[in-house]
PDB file of C-alpha atoms in Angstrom:
ATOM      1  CA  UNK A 984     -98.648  74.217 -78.879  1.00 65.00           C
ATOM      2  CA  UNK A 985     -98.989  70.670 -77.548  1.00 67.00           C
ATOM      3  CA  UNK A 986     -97.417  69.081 -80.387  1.00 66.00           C
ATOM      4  CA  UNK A 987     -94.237  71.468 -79.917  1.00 64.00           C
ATOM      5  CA  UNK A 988     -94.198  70.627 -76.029  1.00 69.00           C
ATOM      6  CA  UNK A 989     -94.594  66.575 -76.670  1.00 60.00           C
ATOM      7  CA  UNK A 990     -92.163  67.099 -79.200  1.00 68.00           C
ATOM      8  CA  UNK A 991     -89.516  68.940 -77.056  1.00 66.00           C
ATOM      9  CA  UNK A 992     -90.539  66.095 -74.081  1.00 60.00           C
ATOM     10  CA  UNK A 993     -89.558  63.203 -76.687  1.00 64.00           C
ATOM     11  CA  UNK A 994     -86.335  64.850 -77.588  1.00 67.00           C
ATOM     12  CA  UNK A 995     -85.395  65.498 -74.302  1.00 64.00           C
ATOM     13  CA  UNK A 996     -86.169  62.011 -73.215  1.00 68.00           C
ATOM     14  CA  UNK A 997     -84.374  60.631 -76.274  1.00 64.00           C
ATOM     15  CA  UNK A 998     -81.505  62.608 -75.303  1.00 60.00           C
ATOM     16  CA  UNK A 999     -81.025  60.950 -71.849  1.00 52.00           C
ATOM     17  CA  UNK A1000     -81.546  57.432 -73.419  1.00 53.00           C
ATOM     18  CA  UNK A1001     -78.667  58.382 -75.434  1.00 57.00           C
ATOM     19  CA  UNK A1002     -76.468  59.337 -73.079  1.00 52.00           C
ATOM     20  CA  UNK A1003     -77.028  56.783 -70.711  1.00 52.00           C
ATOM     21  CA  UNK A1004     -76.122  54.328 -73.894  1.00 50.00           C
ATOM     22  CA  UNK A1005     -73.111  56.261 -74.441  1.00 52.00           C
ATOM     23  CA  UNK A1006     -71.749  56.697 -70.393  1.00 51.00           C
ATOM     24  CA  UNK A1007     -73.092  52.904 -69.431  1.00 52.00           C
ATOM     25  CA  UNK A1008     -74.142  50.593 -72.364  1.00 50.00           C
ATOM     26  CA  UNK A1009     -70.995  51.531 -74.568  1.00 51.00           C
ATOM     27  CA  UNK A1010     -68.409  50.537 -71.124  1.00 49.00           C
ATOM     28  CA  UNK A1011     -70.343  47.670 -71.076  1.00 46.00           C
ATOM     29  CA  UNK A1012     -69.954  46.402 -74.482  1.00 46.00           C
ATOM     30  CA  UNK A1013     -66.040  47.571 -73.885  1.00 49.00           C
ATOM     31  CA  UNK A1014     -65.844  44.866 -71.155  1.00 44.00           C
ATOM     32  CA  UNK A1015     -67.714  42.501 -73.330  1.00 44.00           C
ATOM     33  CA  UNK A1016     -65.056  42.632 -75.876  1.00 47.00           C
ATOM     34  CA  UNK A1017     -62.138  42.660 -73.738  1.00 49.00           C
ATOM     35  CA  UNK A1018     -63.407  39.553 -70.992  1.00 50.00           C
ATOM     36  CA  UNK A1019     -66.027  37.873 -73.015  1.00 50.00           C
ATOM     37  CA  UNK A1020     -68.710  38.891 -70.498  1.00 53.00           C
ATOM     38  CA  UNK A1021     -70.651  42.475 -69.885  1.00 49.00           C
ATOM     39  CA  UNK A1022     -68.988  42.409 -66.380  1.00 56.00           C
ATOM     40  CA  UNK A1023     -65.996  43.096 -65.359  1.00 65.00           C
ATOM     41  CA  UNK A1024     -64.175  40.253 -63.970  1.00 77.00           C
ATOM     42  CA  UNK A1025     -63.329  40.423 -59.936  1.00 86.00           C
ATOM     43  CA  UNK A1026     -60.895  38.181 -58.251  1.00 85.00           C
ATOM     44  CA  UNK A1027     -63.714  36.322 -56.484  1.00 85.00           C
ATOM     45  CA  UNK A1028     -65.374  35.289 -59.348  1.00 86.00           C
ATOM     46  CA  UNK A1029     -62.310  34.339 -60.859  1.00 89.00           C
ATOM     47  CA  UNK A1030     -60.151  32.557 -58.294  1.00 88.00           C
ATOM     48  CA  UNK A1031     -62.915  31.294 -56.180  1.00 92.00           C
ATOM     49  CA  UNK A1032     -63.293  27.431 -55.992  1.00 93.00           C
ATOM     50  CA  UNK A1033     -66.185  25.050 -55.708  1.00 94.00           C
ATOM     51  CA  UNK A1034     -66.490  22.921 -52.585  1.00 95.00           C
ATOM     52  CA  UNK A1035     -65.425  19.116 -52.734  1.00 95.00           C
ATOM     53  CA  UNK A1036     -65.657  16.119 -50.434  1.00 95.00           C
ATOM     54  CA  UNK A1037     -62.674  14.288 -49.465  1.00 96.00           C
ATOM     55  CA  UNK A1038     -61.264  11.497 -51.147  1.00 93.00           C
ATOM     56  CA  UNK A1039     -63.773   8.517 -51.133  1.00 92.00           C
ATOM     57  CA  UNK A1040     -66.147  11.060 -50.217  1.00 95.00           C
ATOM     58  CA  UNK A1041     -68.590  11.143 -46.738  1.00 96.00           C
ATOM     59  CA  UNK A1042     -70.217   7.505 -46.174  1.00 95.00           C
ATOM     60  CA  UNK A1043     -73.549   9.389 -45.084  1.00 96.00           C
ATOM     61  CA  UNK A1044     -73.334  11.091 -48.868  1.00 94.00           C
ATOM     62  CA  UNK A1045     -76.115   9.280 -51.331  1.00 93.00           C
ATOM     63  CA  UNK A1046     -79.513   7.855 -50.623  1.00 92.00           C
ATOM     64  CA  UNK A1047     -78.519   4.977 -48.595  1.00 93.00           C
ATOM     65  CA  UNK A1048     -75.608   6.224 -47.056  1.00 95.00           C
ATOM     66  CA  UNK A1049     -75.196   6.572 -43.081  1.00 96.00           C
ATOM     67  CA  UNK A1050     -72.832   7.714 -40.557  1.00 97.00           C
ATOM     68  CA  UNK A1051     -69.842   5.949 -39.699  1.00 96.00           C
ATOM     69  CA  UNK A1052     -69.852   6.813 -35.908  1.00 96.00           C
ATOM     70  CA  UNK A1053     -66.281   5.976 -35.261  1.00 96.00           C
ATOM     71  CA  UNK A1054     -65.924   9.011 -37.423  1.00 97.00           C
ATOM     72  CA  UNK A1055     -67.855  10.809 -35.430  1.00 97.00           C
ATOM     73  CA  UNK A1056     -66.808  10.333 -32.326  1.00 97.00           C
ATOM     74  CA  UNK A1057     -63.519  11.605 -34.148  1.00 97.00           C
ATOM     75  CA  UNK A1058     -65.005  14.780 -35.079  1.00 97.00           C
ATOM     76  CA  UNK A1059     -66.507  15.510 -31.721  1.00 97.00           C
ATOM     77  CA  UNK A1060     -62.978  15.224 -30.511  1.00 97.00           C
ATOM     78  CA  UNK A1061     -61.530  18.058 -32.937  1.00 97.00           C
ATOM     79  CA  UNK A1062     -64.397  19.576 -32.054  1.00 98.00           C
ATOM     80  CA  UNK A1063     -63.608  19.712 -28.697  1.00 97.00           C
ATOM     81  CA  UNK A1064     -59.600  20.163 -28.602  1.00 96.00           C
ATOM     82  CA  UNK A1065     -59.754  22.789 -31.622  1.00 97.00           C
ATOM     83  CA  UNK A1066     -62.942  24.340 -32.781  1.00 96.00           C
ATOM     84  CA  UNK A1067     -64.077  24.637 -29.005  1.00 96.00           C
ATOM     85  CA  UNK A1068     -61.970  26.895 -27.924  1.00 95.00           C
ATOM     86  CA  UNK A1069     -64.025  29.652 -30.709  1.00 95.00           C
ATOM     87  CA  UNK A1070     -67.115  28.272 -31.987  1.00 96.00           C
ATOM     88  CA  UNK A1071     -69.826  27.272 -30.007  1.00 96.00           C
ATOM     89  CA  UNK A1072     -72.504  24.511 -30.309  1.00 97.00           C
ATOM     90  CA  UNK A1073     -75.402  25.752 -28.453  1.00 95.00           C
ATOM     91  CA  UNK A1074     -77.703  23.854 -30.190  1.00 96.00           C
ATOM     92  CA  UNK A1075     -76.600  20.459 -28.728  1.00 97.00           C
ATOM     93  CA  UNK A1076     -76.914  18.784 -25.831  1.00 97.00           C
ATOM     94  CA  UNK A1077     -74.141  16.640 -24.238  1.00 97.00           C
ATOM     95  CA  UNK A1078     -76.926  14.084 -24.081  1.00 97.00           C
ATOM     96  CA  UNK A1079     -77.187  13.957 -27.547  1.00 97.00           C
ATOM     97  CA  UNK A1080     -74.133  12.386 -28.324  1.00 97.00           C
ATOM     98  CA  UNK A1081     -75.248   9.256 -26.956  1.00 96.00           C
ATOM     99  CA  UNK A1082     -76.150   8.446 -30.400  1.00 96.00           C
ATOM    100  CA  UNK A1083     -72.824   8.668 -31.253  1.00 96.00           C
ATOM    101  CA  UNK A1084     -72.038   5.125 -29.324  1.00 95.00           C
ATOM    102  CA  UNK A1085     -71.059   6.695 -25.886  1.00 96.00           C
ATOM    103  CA  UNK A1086     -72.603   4.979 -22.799  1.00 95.00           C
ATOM    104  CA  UNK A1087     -74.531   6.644 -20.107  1.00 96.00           C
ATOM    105  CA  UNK A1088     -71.689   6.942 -18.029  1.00 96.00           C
ATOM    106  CA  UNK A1089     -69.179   8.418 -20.821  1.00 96.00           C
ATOM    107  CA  UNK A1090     -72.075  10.998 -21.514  1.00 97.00           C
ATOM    108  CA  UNK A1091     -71.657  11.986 -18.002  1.00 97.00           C
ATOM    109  CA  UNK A1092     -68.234  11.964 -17.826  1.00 96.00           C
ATOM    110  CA  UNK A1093     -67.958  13.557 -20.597  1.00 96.00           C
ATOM    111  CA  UNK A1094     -70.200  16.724 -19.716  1.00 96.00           C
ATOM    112  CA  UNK A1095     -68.330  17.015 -16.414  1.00 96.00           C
ATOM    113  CA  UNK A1096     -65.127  17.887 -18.370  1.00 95.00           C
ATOM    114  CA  UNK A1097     -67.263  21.026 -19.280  1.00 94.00           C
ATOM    115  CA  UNK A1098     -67.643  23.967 -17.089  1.00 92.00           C
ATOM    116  CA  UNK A1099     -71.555  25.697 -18.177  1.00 92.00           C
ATOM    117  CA  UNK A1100     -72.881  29.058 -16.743  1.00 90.00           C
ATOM    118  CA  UNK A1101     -74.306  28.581 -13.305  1.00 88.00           C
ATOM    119  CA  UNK A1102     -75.916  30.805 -10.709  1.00 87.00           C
ATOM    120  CA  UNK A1103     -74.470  30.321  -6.795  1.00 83.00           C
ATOM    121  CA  UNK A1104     -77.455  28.784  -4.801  1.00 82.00           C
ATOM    122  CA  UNK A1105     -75.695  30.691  -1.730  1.00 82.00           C
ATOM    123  CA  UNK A1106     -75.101  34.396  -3.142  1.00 84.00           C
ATOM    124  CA  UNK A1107     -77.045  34.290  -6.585  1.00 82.00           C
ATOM    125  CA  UNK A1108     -74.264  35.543  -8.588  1.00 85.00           C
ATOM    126  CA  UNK A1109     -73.717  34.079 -11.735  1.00 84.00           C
ATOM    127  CA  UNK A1110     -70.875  31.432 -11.825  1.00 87.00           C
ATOM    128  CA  UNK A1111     -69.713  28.007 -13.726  1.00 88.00           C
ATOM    129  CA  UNK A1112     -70.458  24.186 -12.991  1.00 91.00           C
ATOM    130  CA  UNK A1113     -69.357  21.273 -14.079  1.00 94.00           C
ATOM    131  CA  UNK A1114     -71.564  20.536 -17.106  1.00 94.00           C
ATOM    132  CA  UNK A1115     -74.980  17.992 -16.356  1.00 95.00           C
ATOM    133  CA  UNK A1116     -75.590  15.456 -19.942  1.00 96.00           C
ATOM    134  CA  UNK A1117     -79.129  17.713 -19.981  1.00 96.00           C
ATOM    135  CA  UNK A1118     -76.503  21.191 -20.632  1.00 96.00           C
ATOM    136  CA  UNK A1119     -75.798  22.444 -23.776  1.00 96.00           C
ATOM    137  CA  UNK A1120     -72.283  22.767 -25.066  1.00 96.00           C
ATOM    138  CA  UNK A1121     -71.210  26.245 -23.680  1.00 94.00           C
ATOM    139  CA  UNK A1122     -69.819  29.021 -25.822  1.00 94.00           C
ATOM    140  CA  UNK A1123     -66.297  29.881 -25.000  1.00 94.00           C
ATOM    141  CA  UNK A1124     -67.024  33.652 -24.620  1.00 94.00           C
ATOM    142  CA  UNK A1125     -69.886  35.224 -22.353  1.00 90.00           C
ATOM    143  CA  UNK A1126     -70.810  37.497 -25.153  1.00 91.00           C
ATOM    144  CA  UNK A1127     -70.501  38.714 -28.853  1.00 92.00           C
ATOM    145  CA  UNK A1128     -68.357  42.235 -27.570  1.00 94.00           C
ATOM    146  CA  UNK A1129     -66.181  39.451 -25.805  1.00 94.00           C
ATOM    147  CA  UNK A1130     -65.902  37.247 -28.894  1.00 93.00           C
ATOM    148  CA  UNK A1131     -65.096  40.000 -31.339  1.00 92.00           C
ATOM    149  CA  UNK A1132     -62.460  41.436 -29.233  1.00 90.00           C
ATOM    150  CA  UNK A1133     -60.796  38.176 -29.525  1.00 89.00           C
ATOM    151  CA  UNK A1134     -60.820  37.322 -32.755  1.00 89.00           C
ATOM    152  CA  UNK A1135     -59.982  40.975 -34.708  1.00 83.00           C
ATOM    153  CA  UNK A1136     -63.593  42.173 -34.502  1.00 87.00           C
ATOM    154  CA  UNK A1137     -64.921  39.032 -36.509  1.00 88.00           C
ATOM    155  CA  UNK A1138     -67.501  36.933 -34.089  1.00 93.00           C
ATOM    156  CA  UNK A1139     -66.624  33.420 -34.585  1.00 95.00           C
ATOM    157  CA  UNK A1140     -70.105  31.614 -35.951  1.00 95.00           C
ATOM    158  CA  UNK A1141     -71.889  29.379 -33.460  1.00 96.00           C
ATOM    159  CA  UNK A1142     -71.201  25.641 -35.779  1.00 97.00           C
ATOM    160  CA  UNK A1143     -74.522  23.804 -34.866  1.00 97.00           C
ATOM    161  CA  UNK A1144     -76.427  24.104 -37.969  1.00 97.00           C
ATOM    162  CA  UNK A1145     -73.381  25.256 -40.178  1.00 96.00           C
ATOM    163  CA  UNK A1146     -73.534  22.503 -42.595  1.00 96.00           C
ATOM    164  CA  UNK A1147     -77.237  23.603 -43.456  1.00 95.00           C
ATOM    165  CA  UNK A1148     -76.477  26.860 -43.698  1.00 94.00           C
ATOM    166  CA  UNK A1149     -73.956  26.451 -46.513  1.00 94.00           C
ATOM    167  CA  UNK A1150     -74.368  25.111 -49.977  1.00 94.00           C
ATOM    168  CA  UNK A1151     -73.178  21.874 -49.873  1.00 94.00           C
ATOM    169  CA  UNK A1152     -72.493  22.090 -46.156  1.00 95.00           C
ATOM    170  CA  UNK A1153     -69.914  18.878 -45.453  1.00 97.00           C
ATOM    171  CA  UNK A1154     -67.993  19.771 -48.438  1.00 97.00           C
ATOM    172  CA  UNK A1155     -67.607  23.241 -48.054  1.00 97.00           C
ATOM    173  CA  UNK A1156     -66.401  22.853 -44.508  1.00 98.00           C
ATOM    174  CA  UNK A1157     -63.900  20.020 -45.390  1.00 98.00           C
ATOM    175  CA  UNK A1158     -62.843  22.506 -48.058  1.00 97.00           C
ATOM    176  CA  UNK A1159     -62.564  25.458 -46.157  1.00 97.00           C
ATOM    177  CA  UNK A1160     -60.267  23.891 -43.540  1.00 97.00           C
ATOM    178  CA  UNK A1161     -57.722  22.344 -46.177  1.00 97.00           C
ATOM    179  CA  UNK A1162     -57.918  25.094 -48.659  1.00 96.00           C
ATOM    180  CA  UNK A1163     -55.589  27.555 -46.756  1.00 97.00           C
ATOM    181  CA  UNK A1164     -52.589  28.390 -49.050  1.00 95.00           C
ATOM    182  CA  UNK A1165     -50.532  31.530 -50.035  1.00 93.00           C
ATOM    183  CA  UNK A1166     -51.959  33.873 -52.411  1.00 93.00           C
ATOM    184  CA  UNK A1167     -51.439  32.759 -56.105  1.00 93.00           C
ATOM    185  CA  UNK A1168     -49.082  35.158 -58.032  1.00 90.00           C
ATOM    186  CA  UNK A1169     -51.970  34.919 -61.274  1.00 92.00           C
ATOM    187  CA  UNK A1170     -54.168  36.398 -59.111  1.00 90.00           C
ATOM    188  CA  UNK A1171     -52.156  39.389 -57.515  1.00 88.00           C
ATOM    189  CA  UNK A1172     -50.979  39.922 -61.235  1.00 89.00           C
ATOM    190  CA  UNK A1173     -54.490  39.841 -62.547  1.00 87.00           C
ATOM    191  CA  UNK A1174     -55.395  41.755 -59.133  1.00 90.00           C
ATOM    192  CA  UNK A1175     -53.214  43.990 -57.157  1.00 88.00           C
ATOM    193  CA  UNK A1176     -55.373  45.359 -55.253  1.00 87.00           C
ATOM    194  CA  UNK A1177     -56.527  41.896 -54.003  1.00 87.00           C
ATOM    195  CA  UNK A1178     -53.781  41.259 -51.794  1.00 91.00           C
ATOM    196  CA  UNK A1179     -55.176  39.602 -48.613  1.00 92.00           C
ATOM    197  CA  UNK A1180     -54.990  42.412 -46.022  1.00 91.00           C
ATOM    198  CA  UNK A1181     -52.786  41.715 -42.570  1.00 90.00           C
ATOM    199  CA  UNK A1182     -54.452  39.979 -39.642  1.00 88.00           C
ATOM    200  CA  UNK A1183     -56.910  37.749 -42.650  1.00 93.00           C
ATOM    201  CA  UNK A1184     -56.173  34.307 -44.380  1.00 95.00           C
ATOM    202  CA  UNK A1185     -56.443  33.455 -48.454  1.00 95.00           C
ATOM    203  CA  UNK A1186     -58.948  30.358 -48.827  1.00 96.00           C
ATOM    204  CA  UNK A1187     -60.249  30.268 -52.171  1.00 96.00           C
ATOM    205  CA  UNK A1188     -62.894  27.983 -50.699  1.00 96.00           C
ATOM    206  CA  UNK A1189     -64.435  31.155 -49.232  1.00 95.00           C
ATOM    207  CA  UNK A1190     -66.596  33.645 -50.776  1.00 91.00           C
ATOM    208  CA  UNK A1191     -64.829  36.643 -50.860  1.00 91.00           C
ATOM    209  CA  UNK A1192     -61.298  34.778 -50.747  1.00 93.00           C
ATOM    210  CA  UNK A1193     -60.086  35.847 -47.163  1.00 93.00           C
ATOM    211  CA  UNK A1194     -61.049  35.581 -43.719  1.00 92.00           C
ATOM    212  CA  UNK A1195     -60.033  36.320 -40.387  1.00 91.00           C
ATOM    213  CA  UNK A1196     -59.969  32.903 -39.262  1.00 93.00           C
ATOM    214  CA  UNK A1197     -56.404  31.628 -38.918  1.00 93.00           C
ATOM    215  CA  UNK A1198     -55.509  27.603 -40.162  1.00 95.00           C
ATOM    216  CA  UNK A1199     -56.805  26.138 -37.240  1.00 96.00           C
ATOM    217  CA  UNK A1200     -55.063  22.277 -38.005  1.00 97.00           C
ATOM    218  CA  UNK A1201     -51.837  21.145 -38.172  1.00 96.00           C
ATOM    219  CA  UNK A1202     -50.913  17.390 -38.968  1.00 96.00           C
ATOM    220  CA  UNK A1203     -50.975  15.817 -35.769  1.00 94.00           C
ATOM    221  CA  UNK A1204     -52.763  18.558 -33.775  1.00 95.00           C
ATOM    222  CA  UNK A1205     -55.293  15.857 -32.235  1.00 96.00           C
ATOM    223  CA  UNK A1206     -53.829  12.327 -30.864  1.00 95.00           C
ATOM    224  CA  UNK A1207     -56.747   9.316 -32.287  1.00 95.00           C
ATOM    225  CA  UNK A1208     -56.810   6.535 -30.371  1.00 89.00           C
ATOM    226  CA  UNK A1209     -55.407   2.970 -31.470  1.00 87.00           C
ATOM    227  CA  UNK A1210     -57.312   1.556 -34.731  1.00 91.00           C
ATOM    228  CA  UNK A1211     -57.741   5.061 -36.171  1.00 94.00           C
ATOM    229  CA  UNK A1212     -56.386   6.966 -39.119  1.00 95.00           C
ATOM    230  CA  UNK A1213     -53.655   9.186 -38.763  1.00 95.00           C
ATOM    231  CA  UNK A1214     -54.807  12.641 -37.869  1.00 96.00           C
ATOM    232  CA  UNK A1215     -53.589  14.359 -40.810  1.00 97.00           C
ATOM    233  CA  UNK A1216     -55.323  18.058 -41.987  1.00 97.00           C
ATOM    234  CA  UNK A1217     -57.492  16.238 -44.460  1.00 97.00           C
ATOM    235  CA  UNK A1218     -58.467  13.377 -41.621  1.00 97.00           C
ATOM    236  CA  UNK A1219     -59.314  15.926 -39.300  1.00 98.00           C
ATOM    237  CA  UNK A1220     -61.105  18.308 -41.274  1.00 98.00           C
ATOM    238  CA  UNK A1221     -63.265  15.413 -42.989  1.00 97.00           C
ATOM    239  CA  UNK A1222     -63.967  14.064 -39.457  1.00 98.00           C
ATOM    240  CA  UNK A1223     -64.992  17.193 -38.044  1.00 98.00           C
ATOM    241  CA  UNK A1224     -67.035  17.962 -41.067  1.00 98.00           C
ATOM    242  CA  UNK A1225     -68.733  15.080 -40.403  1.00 98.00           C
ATOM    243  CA  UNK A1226     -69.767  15.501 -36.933  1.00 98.00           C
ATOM    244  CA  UNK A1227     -71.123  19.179 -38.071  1.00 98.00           C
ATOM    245  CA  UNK A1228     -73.220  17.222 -40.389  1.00 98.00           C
ATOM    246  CA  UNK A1229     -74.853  15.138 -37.774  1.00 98.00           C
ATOM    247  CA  UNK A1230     -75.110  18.301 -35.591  1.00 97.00           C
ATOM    248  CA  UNK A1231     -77.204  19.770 -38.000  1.00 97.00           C
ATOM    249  CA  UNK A1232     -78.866  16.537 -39.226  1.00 96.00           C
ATOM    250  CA  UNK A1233     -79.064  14.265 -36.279  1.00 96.00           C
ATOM    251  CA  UNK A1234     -82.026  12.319 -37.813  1.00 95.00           C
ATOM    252  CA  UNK A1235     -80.783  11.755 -41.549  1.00 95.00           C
ATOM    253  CA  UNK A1236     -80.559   8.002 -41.333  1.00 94.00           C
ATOM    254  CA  UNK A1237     -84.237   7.862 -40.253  1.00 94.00           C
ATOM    255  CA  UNK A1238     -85.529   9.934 -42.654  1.00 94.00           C
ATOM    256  CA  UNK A1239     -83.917   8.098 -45.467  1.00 94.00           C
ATOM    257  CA  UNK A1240     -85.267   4.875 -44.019  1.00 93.00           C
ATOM    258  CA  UNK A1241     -88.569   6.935 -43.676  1.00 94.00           C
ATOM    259  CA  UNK A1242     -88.673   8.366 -47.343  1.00 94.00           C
ATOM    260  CA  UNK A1243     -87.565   4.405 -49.082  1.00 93.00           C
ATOM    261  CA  UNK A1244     -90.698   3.302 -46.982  1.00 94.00           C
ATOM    262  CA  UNK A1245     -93.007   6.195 -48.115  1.00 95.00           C
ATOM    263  CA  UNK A1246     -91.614   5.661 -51.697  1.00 95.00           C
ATOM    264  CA  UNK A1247     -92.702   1.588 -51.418  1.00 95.00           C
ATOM    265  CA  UNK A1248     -95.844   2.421 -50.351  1.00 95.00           C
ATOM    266  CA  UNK A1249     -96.659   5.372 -53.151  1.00 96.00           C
ATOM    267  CA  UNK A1250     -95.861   2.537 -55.402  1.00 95.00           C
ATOM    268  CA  UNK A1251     -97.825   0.016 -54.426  1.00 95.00           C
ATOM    269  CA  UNK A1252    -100.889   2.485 -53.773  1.00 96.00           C
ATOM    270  CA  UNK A1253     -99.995   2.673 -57.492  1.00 96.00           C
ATOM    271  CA  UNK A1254    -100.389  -0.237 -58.447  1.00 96.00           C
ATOM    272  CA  UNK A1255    -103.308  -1.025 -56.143  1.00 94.00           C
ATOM    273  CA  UNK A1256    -105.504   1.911 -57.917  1.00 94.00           C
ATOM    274  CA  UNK A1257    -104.223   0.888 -61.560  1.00 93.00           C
ATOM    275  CA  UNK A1258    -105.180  -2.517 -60.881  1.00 93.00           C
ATOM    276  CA  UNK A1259    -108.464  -1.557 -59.045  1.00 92.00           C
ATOM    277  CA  UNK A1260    -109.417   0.575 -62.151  1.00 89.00           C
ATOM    278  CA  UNK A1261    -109.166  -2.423 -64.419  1.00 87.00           C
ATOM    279  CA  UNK A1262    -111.497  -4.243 -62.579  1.00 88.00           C
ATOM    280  CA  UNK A1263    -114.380  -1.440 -61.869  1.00 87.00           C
ATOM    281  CA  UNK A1264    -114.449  -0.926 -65.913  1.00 85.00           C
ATOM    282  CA  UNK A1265    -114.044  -4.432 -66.940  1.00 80.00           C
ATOM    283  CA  UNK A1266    -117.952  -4.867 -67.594  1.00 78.00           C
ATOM    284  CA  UNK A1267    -117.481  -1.636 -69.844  1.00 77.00           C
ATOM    285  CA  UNK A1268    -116.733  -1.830 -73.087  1.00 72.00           C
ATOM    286  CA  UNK A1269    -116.141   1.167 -75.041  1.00 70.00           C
ATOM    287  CA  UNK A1270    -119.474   2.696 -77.578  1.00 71.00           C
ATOM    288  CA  UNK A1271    -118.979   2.276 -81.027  1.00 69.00           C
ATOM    289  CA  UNK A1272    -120.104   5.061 -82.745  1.00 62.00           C
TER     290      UNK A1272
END
């Protein structure tokens, strides 16, 4: 009897392993032999585009490399004409961009120009101020409810450690903010039911190809001073990338200088031990058996 109930218990199990074969492993060798692959293509995976750096690339990029603070300073001014007016930055100071070659005085000059949440000494409601160089830079909404009701329920993302946060950070924000363009026709062919919904953008730079950000440059959007590039799209966005990068990696010079200096000194601990080796067994000379 217990033989004829483990032998009913194998065939039902054996039954299910067929079926699932039949209703899931046979569709998935059909895809196989259609696309090459066991799953079935999707129009991110096939239209989305790898991050790149801008021609001649990021002078901090590389083991020696280091910022070029005239670009900087550039990028905190797109920064603060263009990507203020959603994104904040509430992990920097103004006082940190002293380091970018401002004075004292531009520092506080500069953080003036900014109004900051305050409280009223006289009534203790809340209120703004001009901004002190110890502030932060300010969000541009009071809250996330108020910053998704502006922007089509998407919350703008605060851009302080953004090029951390993404693979390949620089690049993929340089990329992001050139790659706008109109939907290819492959791809709508391909995919019909891919077509970028009203009130989002196609950037094949993104992950899931559209987003609700609108192109927020246009050739000429920001006026550089005198002995700078012409603030083209691709200018702009490499400049700004590059000020994100510093805002998330304010001390990447020193820890490059750090890590060649902790590098020298592994190797001539090396060589110091190697050399202190030969000497302890010198008097030794190896048994002959």
């Amino acid at each position: 009897m217990i033989r004829l109930i483990a032998m009913l218990v194998g065939l039902g199990f054996s039954g299910v392993v067929l079926l699932a074969f039949l209703f899931g492993v046979g569709p998935a060798f059909s895809v196989f032999a259609e696309h090459g692959r066991f799953v079935a293509p999707t129009a991110e995976h096939e239209f989305h585009k790898e991050s790149h750096a801008p021609e001649g690339g990021f002078s901090f990029a590389g083991p020696f490399g280091k910022y070029d603070k005239q670009q900087l300073q550039r990028g905190l001014q797109v920064y603060a004409e263009v990507c203020a007016a959603c994104h904040s930055l509430k992990y920097v100071s103004f006082r940190d961009i002293e380091a970018l070659g401002y004075s004292e005085a531009q520092v506080k000059a500069f953080a003036a120009s900014k109004q900051v949440p305050g409280i009223d000494p006289n009534t203790g409601e809340a209120t703004t101020r001009p901004g002190l160089p110890t502030d932060r830079f300010p969000s541009p909404y009071p809250n996330a409810v108020a910053a998704a009701a502006a922007n089509n329920n998407a919350i703008p993302p605060d851009l302080s450690l953004m090029a951390k946060a993404r693979h390949n950070g620089s690049e993929y924000i340089y990329s992001l903010l050139t790659g706008y363009q109109a939907q290819p026709a492959e791809l709508l062919e391909h995919f019909p039911d891919a077509k970028t919904p009203d009130g989002l953008y196609y950037n094949p730079y993104f992950a899931n190809l559209n987003l609700a950000m609108a192109p927020p440059l246009s050739d000429g959007q920001v006026t550089y001073g005198d002995g700078n590039p012409e603030p083209t799209i691709s200018q702009m966005s490499a400049d700004v990338a590059a000020f994100l990068t510093w805002t998330a990696e304010p001390k990447m010079e020193k820890r490059k200088q750090t890590g060649w200096a902790v590098l020298a000194f592994l190797l001539f601990a090396t060589i110091l031990a190697y050399l202190s080796k030969k000497q302890i067994w010198a008097s030794i000379k190896p048994r002959k058996d």
